[in-house]
Coordinates of C-alpha atoms in Angstrom, one line a residue:
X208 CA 170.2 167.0 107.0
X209 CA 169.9 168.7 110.6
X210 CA 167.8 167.5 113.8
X211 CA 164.2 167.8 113.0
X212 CA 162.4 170.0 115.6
X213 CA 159.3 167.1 116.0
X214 CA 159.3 163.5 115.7
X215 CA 155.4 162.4 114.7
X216 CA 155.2 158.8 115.4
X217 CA 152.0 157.5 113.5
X218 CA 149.5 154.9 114.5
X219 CA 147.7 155.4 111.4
X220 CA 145.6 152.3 112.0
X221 CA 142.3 154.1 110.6
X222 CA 141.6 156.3 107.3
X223 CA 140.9 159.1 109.6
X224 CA 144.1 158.7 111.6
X225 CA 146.1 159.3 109.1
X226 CA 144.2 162.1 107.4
X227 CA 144.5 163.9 111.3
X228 CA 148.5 163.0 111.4
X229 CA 148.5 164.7 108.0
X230 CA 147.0 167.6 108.9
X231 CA 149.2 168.2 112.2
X232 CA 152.3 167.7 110.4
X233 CA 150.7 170.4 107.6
X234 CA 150.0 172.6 110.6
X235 CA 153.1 172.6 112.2
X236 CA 155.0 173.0 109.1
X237 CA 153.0 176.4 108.7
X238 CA 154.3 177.3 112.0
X239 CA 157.5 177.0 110.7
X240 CA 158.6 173.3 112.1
X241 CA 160.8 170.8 110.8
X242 CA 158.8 167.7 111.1
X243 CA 160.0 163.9 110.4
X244 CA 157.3 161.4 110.6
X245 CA 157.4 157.8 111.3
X246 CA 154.3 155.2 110.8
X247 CA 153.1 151.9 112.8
X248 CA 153.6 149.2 110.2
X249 CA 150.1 147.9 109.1
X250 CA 148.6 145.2 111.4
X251 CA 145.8 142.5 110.8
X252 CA 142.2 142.4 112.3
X253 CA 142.4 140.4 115.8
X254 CA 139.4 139.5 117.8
X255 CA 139.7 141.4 121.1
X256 CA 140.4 145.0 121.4
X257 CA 143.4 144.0 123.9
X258 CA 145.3 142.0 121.3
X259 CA 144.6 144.4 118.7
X260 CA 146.1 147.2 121.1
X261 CA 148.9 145.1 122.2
X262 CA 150.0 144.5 118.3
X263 CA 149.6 148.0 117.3
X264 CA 151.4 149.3 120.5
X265 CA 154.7 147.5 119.5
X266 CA 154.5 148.2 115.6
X267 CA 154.4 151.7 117.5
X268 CA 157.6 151.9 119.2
X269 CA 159.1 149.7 116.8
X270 CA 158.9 152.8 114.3
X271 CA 159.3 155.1 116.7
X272 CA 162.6 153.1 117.5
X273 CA 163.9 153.4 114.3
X274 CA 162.9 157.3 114.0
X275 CA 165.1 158.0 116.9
X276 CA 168.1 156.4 115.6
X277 CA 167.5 158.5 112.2
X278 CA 166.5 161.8 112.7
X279 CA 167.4 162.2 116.7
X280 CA 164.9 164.9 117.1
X281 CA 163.8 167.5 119.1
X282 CA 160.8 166.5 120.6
X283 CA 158.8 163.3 120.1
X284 CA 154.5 163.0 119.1
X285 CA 152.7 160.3 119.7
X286 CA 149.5 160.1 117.7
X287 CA 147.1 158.0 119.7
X288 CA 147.6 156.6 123.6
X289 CA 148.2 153.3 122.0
X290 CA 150.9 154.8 120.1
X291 CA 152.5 155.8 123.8
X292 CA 152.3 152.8 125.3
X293 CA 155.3 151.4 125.0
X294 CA 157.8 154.1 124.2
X295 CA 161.4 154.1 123.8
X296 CA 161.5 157.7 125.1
X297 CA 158.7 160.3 127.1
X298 CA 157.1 162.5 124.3
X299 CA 153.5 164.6 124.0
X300 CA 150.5 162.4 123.6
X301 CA 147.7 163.8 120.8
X302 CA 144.6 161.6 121.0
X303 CA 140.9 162.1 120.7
X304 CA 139.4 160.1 123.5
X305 CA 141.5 158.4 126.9
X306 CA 141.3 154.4 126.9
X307 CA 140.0 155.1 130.6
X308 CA 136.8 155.9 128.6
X309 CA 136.8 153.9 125.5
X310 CA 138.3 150.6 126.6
X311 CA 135.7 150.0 129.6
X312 CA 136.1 146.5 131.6
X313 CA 138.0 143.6 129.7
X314 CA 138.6 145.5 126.6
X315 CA 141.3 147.9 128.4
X316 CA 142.4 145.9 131.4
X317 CA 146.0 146.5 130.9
X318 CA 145.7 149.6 128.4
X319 CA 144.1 151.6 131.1
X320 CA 146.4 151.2 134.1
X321 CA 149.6 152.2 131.4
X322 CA 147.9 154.7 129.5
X323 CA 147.6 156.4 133.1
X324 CA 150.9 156.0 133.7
X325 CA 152.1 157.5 130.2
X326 CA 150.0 160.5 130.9
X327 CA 151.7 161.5 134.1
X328 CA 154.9 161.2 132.5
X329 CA 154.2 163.2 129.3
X330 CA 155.3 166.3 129.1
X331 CA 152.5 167.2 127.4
X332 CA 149.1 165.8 126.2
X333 CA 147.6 167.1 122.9
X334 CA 143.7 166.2 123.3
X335 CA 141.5 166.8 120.3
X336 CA 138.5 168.7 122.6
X337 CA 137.7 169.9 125.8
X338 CA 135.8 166.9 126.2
X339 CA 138.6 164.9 125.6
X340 CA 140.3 166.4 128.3
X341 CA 137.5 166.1 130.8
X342 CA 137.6 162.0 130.1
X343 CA 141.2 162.3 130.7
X344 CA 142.1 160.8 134.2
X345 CA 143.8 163.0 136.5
X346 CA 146.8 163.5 137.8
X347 CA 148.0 164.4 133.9
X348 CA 150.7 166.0 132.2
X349 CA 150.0 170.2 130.9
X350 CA 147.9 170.1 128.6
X351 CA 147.2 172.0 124.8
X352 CA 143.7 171.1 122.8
X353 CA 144.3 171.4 119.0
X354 CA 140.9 170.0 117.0
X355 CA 141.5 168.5 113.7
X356 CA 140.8 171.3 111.3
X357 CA 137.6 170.4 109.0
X358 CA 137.7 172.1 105.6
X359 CA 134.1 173.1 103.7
X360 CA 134.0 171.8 100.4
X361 CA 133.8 173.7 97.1
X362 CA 130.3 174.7 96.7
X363 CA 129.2 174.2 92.7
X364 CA 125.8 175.5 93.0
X365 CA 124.1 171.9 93.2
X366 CA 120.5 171.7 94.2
X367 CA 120.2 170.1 97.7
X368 CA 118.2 166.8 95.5
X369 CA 119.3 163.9 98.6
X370 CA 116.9 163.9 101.2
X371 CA 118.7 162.6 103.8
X372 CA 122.7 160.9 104.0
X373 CA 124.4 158.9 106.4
X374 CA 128.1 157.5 106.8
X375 CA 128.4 154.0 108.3
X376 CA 132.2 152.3 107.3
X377 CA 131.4 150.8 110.8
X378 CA 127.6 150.1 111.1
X379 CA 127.7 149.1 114.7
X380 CA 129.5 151.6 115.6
X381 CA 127.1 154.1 113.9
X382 CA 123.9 153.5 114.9
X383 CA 122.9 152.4 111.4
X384 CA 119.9 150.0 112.3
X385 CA 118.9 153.2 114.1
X386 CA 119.3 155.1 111.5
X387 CA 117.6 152.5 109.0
X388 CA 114.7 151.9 111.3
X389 CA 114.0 155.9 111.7
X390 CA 113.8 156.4 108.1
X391 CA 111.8 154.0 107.6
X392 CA 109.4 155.3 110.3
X393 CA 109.8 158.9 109.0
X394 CA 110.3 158.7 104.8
X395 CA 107.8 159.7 102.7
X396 CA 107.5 158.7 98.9
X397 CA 110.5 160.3 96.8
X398 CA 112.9 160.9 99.8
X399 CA 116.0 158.8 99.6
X400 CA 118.4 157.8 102.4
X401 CA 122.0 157.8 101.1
X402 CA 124.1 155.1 102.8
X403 CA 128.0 155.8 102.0
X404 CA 131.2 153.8 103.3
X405 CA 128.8 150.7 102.6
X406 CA 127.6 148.5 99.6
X407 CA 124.7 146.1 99.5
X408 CA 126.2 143.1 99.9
X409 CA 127.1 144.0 103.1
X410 CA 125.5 142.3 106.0
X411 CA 124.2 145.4 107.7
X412 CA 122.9 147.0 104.1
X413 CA 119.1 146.2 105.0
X414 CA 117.5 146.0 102.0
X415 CA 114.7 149.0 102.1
X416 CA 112.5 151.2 99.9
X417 CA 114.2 155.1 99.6
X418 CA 117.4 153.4 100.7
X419 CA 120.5 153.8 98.5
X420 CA 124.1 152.0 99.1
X421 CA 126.7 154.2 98.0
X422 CA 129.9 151.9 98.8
X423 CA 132.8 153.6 99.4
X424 CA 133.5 156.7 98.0
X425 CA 136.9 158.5 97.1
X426 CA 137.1 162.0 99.3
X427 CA 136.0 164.4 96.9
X428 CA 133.1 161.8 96.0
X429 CA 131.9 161.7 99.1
X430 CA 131.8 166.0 99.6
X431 CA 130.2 166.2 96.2
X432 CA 127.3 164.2 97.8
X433 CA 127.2 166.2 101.2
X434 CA 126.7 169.1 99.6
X435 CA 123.4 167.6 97.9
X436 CA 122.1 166.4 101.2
X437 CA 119.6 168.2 103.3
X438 CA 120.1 166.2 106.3
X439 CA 123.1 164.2 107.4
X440 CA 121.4 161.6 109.9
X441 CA 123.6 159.7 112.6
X442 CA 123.0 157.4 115.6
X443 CA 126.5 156.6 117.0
X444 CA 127.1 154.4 120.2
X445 CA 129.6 156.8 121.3
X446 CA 131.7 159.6 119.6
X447 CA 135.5 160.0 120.1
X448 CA 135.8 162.7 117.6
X449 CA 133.4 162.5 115.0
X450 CA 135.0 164.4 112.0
X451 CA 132.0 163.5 109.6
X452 CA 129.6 165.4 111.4
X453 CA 132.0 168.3 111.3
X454 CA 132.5 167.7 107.6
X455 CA 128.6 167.5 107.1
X456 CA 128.2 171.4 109.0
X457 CA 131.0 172.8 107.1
X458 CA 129.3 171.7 103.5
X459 CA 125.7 173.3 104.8
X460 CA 123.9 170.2 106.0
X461 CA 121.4 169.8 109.1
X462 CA 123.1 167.5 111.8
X463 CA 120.2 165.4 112.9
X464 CA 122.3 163.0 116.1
X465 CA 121.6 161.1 119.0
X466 CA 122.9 162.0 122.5
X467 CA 125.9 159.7 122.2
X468 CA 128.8 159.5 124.6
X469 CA 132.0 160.9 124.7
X470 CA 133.9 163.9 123.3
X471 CA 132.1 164.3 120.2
X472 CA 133.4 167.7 119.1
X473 CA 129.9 168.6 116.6
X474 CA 127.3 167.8 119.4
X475 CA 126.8 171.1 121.4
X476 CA 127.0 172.7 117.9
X477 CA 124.4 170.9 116.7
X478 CA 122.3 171.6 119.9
X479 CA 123.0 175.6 119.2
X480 CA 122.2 175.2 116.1
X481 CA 118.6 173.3 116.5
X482 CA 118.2 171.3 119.6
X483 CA 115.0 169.8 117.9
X484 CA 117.4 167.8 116.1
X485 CA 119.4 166.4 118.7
X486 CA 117.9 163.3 121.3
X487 CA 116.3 159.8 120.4
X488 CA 113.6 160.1 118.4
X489 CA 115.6 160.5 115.0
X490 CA 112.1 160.0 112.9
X491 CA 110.8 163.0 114.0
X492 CA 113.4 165.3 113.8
X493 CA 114.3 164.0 109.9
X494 CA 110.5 165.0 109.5
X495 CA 111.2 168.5 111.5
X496 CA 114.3 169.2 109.5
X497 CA 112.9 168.5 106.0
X498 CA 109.3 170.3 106.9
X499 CA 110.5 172.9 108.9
X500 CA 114.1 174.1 108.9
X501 CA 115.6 176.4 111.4
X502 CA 116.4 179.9 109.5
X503 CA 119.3 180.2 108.5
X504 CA 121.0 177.0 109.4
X505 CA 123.5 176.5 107.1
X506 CA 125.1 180.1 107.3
X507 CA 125.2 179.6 111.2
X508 CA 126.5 176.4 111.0
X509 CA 129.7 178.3 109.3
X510 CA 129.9 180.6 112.0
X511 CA 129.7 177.5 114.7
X512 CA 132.8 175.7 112.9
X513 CA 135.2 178.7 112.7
X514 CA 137.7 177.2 115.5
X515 CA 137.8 174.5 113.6
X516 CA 138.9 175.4 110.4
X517 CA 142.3 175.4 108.9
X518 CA 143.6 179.1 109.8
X519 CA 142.5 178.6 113.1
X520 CA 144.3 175.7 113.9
X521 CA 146.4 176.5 112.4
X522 CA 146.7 179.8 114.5
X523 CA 147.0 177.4 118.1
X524 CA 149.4 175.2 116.4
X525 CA 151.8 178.4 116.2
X526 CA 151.3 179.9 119.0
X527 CA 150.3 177.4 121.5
X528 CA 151.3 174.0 120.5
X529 CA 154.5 174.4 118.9
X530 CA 156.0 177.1 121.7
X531 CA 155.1 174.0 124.5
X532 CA 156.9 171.2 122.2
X533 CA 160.1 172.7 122.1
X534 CA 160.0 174.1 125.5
X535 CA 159.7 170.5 126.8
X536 CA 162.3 168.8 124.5

């Protein structure tokens, strides 16, 4: 077997990680590239956000190690900062959102001063937006944004019959008691609320009338029900990425959001598409968007994801980000 052109050395510590490392590696094997990829073995829950960094950080270059002795390749991928941290050798840096912004005070004391570090000696960083790149602190290495691509979801013809849908694996994290308490505020009798990534027994899962607990749903599960909902409703504390709002444009839905933080690639196309939908008071824009719809929405929403969709990542991946990998090996 020859050298591999790219190395992708995988965090993977999330579901959506790994579905974005996948879809790289798919992306620059359409370009043409020979791609070997090594994965962070699987580490347990810790309490603080510095020990869980720490552990993942060395399962990191532990595989990243041993992918170097294999495959010697031509230029390295980190997927994450964390994965950088402690590297056995320089290589590009994708990652949705800096630690300098998402691991403020104690949580990143010693992930913020090294993540810097890492970035200056890069010799490249792969952010996921442009506002990933404007939370990234300067000086940095040259720099190429590649999104991770969002795909719509076969349409079967289903009648839009869920009021309202919202995803919250991590109910802190997304706003759900916001979410929860707007609906009840705004639901009128025969609307549901769809909760998915969460069951009842769950200590978030507020018992509620018009409130349904999906669980977790396989992929395809999930779409099928996104493409019945009328409204996908969020209230996230901050937004590194935020995939699931993409998703939720792609398959036709109004994105109904709070102002959150960070680079949050779907909020300025959900303020083009219907700024009433965007801001704090989520109860009256679920009662705009299922009275009163913008015209159109859905079809413009298509338009508004086009950079993000497979051929046109696929597109930078070839010209932009694969050109800039093998110049810097």
């Amino acid at each position: 077997m020859g050298r591999p052109d790219v190395l992708l050395v995988s965090l993977g510590s999330t579901a959506g990680l790994r579905a974005a490392d996948e879809a790289l590696v798919s992306s620059l094997r359409t370009a043409g590239a020979d791609v070997e990829v090594v994965r962070a073995a699987a580490q347990s829950d810790v309490r603080t956000l510095m020990a869980t960094d720490w552990r993942w950080a060395r399962a990191a270059r532990s595989a990243a190690q041993a992918g170097l002795t294999e495959h010697d390749p031509g230029a390295v991928v980190y997927s994450t900062t964390t994965a950088a941290l402690w590297w056995p050798r320089p290589g590009a840096i994708r990652y949705d959102a800096p630690a300098a912004a998402n691991r403020p005070g104690r949580h990143g004391l010693w992930q913020r001063p090294l993540e810097h570090r890492r970035m200056r000696e890069a010799p490249l960083l792969i952010p996921m937006t442009q506002g990933t790149l404007d939370e990234t602190p300067s000086p940095h290495a040259p720099t190429c944004i590649v999104p991770i691509p969002v795909t719509p979801s076969p349409d079967a013809g289903a009648d839009r019959d869920v009021a309202a849908l919202t995803y919250a694996a991590n109910p802190e994290k997304k706003g759900l008691n916001r979410v929860l308490a707007a609906w009840s505020q705004a639901r009128r009798p025969g609307e549901e609320l769809v909760v998915a990534g969460l069951d009842g027994s769950h200590t978030a899962a507020v018992p509620a009338e018009g409130v349904r607990y999906a669980g977790r749903l396989a992929p395809d599960a999930y779409r099928t029900l996104l493409r019945r909902a009328r409204v996908y409703v969020t209230a996230p504390r901050r937004e590194d990425y935020g995939i699931a709002q993409l998703e939720a444009l792609a398959d036709g839905a109004q994105l109904i959001t709070t102002l959150a933080p960070g680079p949050y690639a779907a909020l300025p196309l959900a303020r083009a598409l219907d700024a009433r939908l965007v801001g704090d008071d989520l109860a009256g824009a679920l009662r705009i968007a299922l009275d009163d719809p913008a015209p159109r929405y859905a079809e413009r929403a298509a338009d508004a994801i086009a950079s993000f969709l497979i051929p046109a990542v696929d597109a930078v991946v070839a010209g932009d980000l694969l050109p800039l990998l093998m110049d810097k090996q």
